[in-house]
């Protein structure tokens, strides 16, 4: 158990199998709150399941949600060499079948927890985790809300956007070097063509990784105002879709 403010949170590692691999995610829930509650799947950045993702899950649990920080590499740890993630991400961008399978297994694990109302699920993600959250939607999973923070917007299967059941929010820094205007325009076209209830919020002065204060290099840096504003936009969407 960990205590944050007035909330007592239970943190639990959960092993599950996805796409033939052993995964270990972190589940966080406030046992002081009675009854079932919405479940939020939290998808990590490209360097693996780290403290950034776990803190997000704990923050959501403190607000009354059940949160599961999923693992999409295996063993539930950050990559020893972050560069090792790039070929895996590129392969999933070329063919999202594998990342969709890993995300689907994580979502099912979340939905199976006794505190979770499986009819009220959402998926959020950061960097490639945001891409993963979008692919969950494109796969047709029953999630009410999908949120990407500084997330890649491109997909090899834009036609699958017709399968999205929930509402979509993408939060992007205007100065993000890896999500150029052309990618944003293609995403807009994809969402419009599929008739998705979507919103894309563009934040001036923000680049990539604007939610993560461990990044300090050109094009990748924390931006406190955008972190706060994008979080509030997510909560607004949750209030609209999960209550």
Short mmCIF file of C-alpha atoms in Angstrom, two decimals:
data_model
loop_
_atom_site.label_atom_id
_atom_site.label_comp_id
_atom_site.label_asym_id
_atom_site.label_seq_id
_atom_site.Cartn_x
_atom_site.Cartn_y
_atom_site.Cartn_z
CA UNK A 1 0.00 0.00 0.00
CA UNK A 2 1.13 3.57 -0.56
CA UNK A 3 -0.40 6.72 0.85
CA UNK A 4 -0.79 9.86 -1.25
CA UNK A 5 -2.56 12.69 0.50
CA UNK A 6 -5.82 11.36 1.91
CA UNK A 7 -6.00 8.38 -0.48
CA UNK A 8 -4.67 4.92 0.26
CA UNK A 9 -3.65 3.21 -2.95
CA UNK A 10 -2.94 -0.45 -3.59
CA UNK A 11 -0.17 -1.07 -6.10
CA UNK A 12 0.01 -4.55 -7.59
CA UNK A 13 2.20 -6.11 -10.27
CA UNK A 14 0.13 -8.32 -12.58
CA UNK A 15 1.70 -10.82 -14.97
CA UNK A 16 -0.09 -11.63 -18.20
CA UNK A 17 0.75 -13.10 -21.59
CA UNK A 18 0.44 -11.10 -24.78
CA UNK A 19 1.54 -11.89 -28.32
CA UNK A 20 3.45 -14.89 -26.98
CA UNK A 21 5.47 -12.85 -24.46
CA UNK A 22 5.44 -12.50 -20.66
CA UNK A 23 4.28 -9.05 -19.63
CA UNK A 24 4.20 -7.40 -16.21
CA UNK A 25 1.96 -4.39 -15.71
CA UNK A 26 1.29 -2.26 -12.62
CA UNK A 27 -2.29 -2.00 -11.36
CA UNK A 28 -3.22 0.82 -8.97
CA UNK A 29 -6.55 1.28 -7.19
CA UNK A 30 -7.81 3.13 -4.13
CA UNK A 31 -9.30 0.52 -1.81
CA UNK A 32 -10.87 3.24 0.33
CA UNK A 33 -13.36 3.97 -2.44
CA UNK A 34 -16.24 1.46 -2.63
CA UNK A 35 -17.74 -0.18 -5.68
CA UNK A 36 -16.73 -0.57 -9.27
CA UNK A 37 -15.16 2.30 -11.16
CA UNK A 38 -13.91 3.16 -14.67
CA UNK A 39 -10.68 1.48 -15.73
CA UNK A 40 -7.90 3.42 -17.45
CA UNK A 41 -5.21 1.63 -19.45
CA UNK A 42 -1.98 3.66 -19.39
CA UNK A 43 0.47 2.95 -22.24
CA UNK A 44 4.11 3.82 -21.65
CA UNK A 45 6.62 5.76 -23.74
CA UNK A 46 9.04 4.13 -26.14
CA UNK A 47 11.72 3.50 -23.52
CA UNK A 48 9.60 1.04 -21.53
CA UNK A 49 7.45 0.90 -18.41
CA UNK A 50 9.07 3.47 -16.14
CA UNK A 51 8.31 5.76 -13.20
CA UNK A 52 6.66 8.35 -15.46
CA UNK A 53 3.94 5.89 -16.46
CA UNK A 54 3.55 4.50 -12.94
CA UNK A 55 3.10 7.99 -11.49
CA UNK A 56 0.36 8.67 -14.04
CA UNK A 57 -1.43 5.45 -13.02
CA UNK A 58 -1.18 6.39 -9.33
CA UNK A 59 -2.48 9.88 -10.04
CA UNK A 60 -5.50 8.45 -11.85
CA UNK A 61 -6.17 5.99 -9.05
CA UNK A 62 -6.10 8.88 -6.59
CA UNK A 63 -8.91 10.48 -8.62
CA UNK A 64 -11.07 7.40 -8.21
CA UNK A 65 -10.23 5.42 -11.34
CA UNK A 66 -8.63 1.97 -11.52
CA UNK A 67 -5.46 2.28 -13.59
CA UNK A 68 -3.29 -0.34 -15.24
CA UNK A 69 0.14 0.70 -16.53
CA UNK A 70 0.57 -1.83 -19.29
CA UNK A 71 3.80 -3.36 -20.55
CA UNK A 72 4.37 -3.78 -24.28
CA UNK A 73 8.01 -4.94 -24.32
CA UNK A 74 8.02 -7.63 -21.61
CA UNK A 75 9.07 -8.16 -17.98
CA UNK A 76 7.64 -4.77 -16.92
CA UNK A 77 10.91 -2.86 -16.90
CA UNK A 78 12.40 0.12 -18.75
CA UNK A 79 14.75 -0.80 -21.57
CA UNK A 80 18.40 -0.90 -20.54
CA UNK A 81 19.16 0.67 -23.92
CA UNK A 82 16.32 2.96 -25.03
CA UNK A 83 17.54 2.73 -28.62
CA UNK A 84 16.57 -0.95 -28.59
CA UNK A 85 12.93 0.06 -28.68
CA UNK A 86 13.15 1.83 -32.01
CA UNK A 87 13.23 -1.26 -34.30
CA UNK A 88 10.30 -2.75 -32.42
CA UNK A 89 8.27 0.44 -32.74
CA UNK A 90 9.11 0.74 -36.43
CA UNK A 91 7.95 -2.84 -37.00
CA UNK A 92 4.67 -2.13 -35.23
CA UNK A 93 4.19 1.05 -37.24
CA UNK A 94 4.60 -0.98 -40.43
CA UNK A 95 2.21 -3.65 -39.17
CA UNK A 96 0.21 -2.85 -36.00
CA UNK A 97 -0.99 -6.44 -35.52
CA UNK A 98 1.52 -7.16 -32.77
CA UNK A 99 1.01 -3.98 -30.75
CA UNK A 100 -2.75 -4.37 -31.03
CA UNK A 101 -2.49 -7.91 -29.64
CA UNK A 102 -0.35 -6.72 -26.72
CA UNK A 103 -2.70 -3.86 -25.97
CA UNK A 104 -5.78 -6.09 -26.20
CA UNK A 105 -4.33 -8.48 -23.63
CA UNK A 106 -3.53 -5.60 -21.29
CA UNK A 107 -7.03 -4.16 -21.69
CA UNK A 108 -8.56 -7.56 -20.92
CA UNK A 109 -6.38 -7.82 -17.81
CA UNK A 110 -7.60 -4.44 -16.62
CA UNK A 111 -11.24 -5.28 -17.35
CA UNK A 112 -10.96 -8.50 -15.32
CA UNK A 113 -10.05 -6.74 -12.06
CA UNK A 114 -12.85 -6.89 -9.49
CA UNK A 115 -12.90 -3.11 -8.93
CA UNK A 116 -13.27 -2.31 -12.63
CA UNK A 117 -16.51 -1.59 -14.46
CA UNK A 118 -15.68 -3.24 -17.78
CA UNK A 119 -18.34 -1.14 -19.49
CA UNK A 120 -16.38 2.03 -18.68
CA UNK A 121 -12.86 1.70 -20.06
CA UNK A 122 -10.45 4.22 -21.54
CA UNK A 123 -6.95 4.03 -23.01
CA UNK A 124 -4.34 6.76 -22.74
CA UNK A 125 -0.70 6.83 -23.77
CA UNK A 126 2.47 8.84 -24.07
CA UNK A 127 4.74 9.00 -27.13
CA UNK A 128 4.49 5.52 -28.74
CA UNK A 129 2.09 4.68 -25.93
CA UNK A 130 -0.25 7.25 -27.45
CA UNK A 131 0.13 5.48 -30.78
CA UNK A 132 -0.74 2.27 -28.95
CA UNK A 133 -3.88 3.83 -27.45
CA UNK A 134 -4.99 4.92 -30.91
CA UNK A 135 -4.36 1.42 -32.30
CA UNK A 136 -6.55 0.02 -29.49
CA UNK A 137 -9.33 2.16 -30.87
CA UNK A 138 -8.63 1.27 -34.48
CA UNK A 139 -8.77 -2.42 -33.55
CA UNK A 140 -12.38 -2.01 -32.45
CA UNK A 141 -11.87 -2.45 -28.70
CA UNK A 142 -14.73 -1.14 -26.60
CA UNK A 143 -13.10 1.89 -24.98
CA UNK A 144 -15.13 5.02 -24.31
CA UNK A 145 -12.19 7.44 -24.54
CA UNK A 146 -8.77 7.40 -26.21
CA UNK A 147 -6.15 10.00 -25.31
CA UNK A 148 -2.68 10.47 -26.76
CA UNK A 149 -0.08 12.80 -25.26
CA UNK A 150 2.73 13.78 -27.67
CA UNK A 151 1.71 10.63 -29.52
CA UNK A 152 2.51 9.50 -33.01
CA UNK A 153 -0.65 9.89 -35.07
CA UNK A 154 0.26 7.83 -38.13
CA UNK A 155 -0.88 4.29 -38.84
CA UNK A 156 -0.40 1.71 -41.59
CA UNK A 157 -4.16 1.04 -41.48
CA UNK A 158 -6.02 4.36 -41.51
CA UNK A 159 -9.08 2.58 -42.90
CA UNK A 160 -9.48 0.89 -39.51
CA UNK A 161 -10.47 4.19 -37.91
CA UNK A 162 -14.03 3.20 -38.81
CA UNK A 163 -13.78 0.68 -35.95
CA UNK A 164 -13.23 3.35 -33.28
CA UNK A 165 -16.09 3.26 -30.78
CA UNK A 166 -14.97 5.93 -28.31
CA UNK A 167 -14.12 9.61 -28.41
CA UNK A 168 -10.57 10.59 -29.33
CA UNK A 169 -8.31 13.32 -27.95
CA UNK A 170 -4.78 13.91 -29.25
CA UNK A 171 -2.60 16.46 -27.43
CA UNK A 172 0.36 17.58 -29.54
CA UNK A 173 3.09 20.18 -29.12
CA UNK A 174 3.21 22.64 -32.03
CA UNK A 175 7.01 22.33 -32.08
CA UNK A 176 7.18 18.54 -31.88
CA UNK A 177 9.93 17.51 -34.33
CA UNK A 178 8.58 13.99 -34.89
CA UNK A 179 4.91 14.87 -35.42
CA UNK A 180 5.00 17.40 -38.25
CA UNK A 181 2.00 19.30 -39.64
CA UNK A 182 1.66 16.75 -42.44
CA UNK A 183 1.07 13.96 -39.92
CA UNK A 184 -1.49 16.05 -38.08
CA UNK A 185 -3.30 16.78 -41.35
CA UNK A 186 -3.36 13.08 -42.29
CA UNK A 187 -4.78 12.24 -38.86
CA UNK A 188 -7.50 14.85 -39.30
CA UNK A 189 -8.41 13.38 -42.68
CA UNK A 190 -8.45 9.85 -41.19
CA UNK A 191 -10.76 10.84 -38.34
CA UNK A 192 -13.10 12.81 -40.60
CA UNK A 193 -13.36 10.01 -43.14
CA UNK A 194 -14.29 7.54 -40.40
CA UNK A 195 -16.82 9.84 -38.74
CA UNK A 196 -15.02 9.67 -35.38
CA UNK A 197 -15.85 12.03 -32.51
CA UNK A 198 -12.35 13.48 -32.25
CA UNK A 199 -10.38 16.48 -31.14
CA UNK A 200 -6.78 17.46 -31.71
CA UNK A 201 -5.34 20.07 -29.38
CA UNK A 202 -2.17 21.86 -30.48
CA UNK A 203 -0.08 23.58 -27.84
CA UNK A 204 2.20 26.48 -28.72
CA UNK A 205 5.67 26.47 -27.19
CA UNK A 206 5.58 22.71 -26.54
CA UNK A 207 7.65 20.07 -28.27
CA UNK A 208 7.83 16.29 -27.75
CA UNK A 209 7.67 14.72 -24.25
CA UNK A 210 6.00 17.79 -22.76
CA UNK A 211 4.61 15.68 -19.88
CA UNK A 212 7.96 14.17 -18.83
CA UNK A 213 10.40 16.30 -16.85
CA UNK A 214 13.26 13.82 -17.38
CA UNK A 215 13.75 14.94 -20.99
CA UNK A 216 16.04 17.91 -21.57
CA UNK A 217 17.22 18.05 -25.17
CA UNK A 218 16.33 19.91 -28.33
CA UNK A 219 12.83 19.06 -29.42
CA UNK A 220 12.21 16.89 -26.32
CA UNK A 221 11.48 18.78 -23.13
CA UNK A 222 8.98 19.24 -20.32
CA UNK A 223 6.47 22.06 -20.63
CA UNK A 224 4.54 22.62 -17.40
CA UNK A 225 1.66 24.66 -18.84
CA UNK A 226 1.01 22.14 -21.58
CA UNK A 227 1.28 19.24 -19.14
CA UNK A 228 -1.40 20.85 -16.96
CA UNK A 229 -3.66 21.93 -19.82
CA UNK A 230 -3.54 18.56 -21.59
CA UNK A 231 -4.26 16.70 -18.33
CA UNK A 232 -7.30 18.91 -17.75
CA UNK A 233 -8.47 18.22 -21.31
CA UNK A 234 -8.25 14.50 -20.61
CA UNK A 235 -10.25 14.82 -17.38
CA UNK A 236 -12.89 16.81 -19.26
CA UNK A 237 -13.19 13.97 -21.77
CA UNK A 238 -13.39 11.39 -18.97
CA UNK A 239 -16.18 13.39 -17.33
CA UNK A 240 -18.00 13.31 -20.63
CA UNK A 241 -17.56 9.62 -21.38
CA UNK A 242 -16.98 7.60 -18.18
CA UNK A 243 -19.42 8.98 -15.63
#
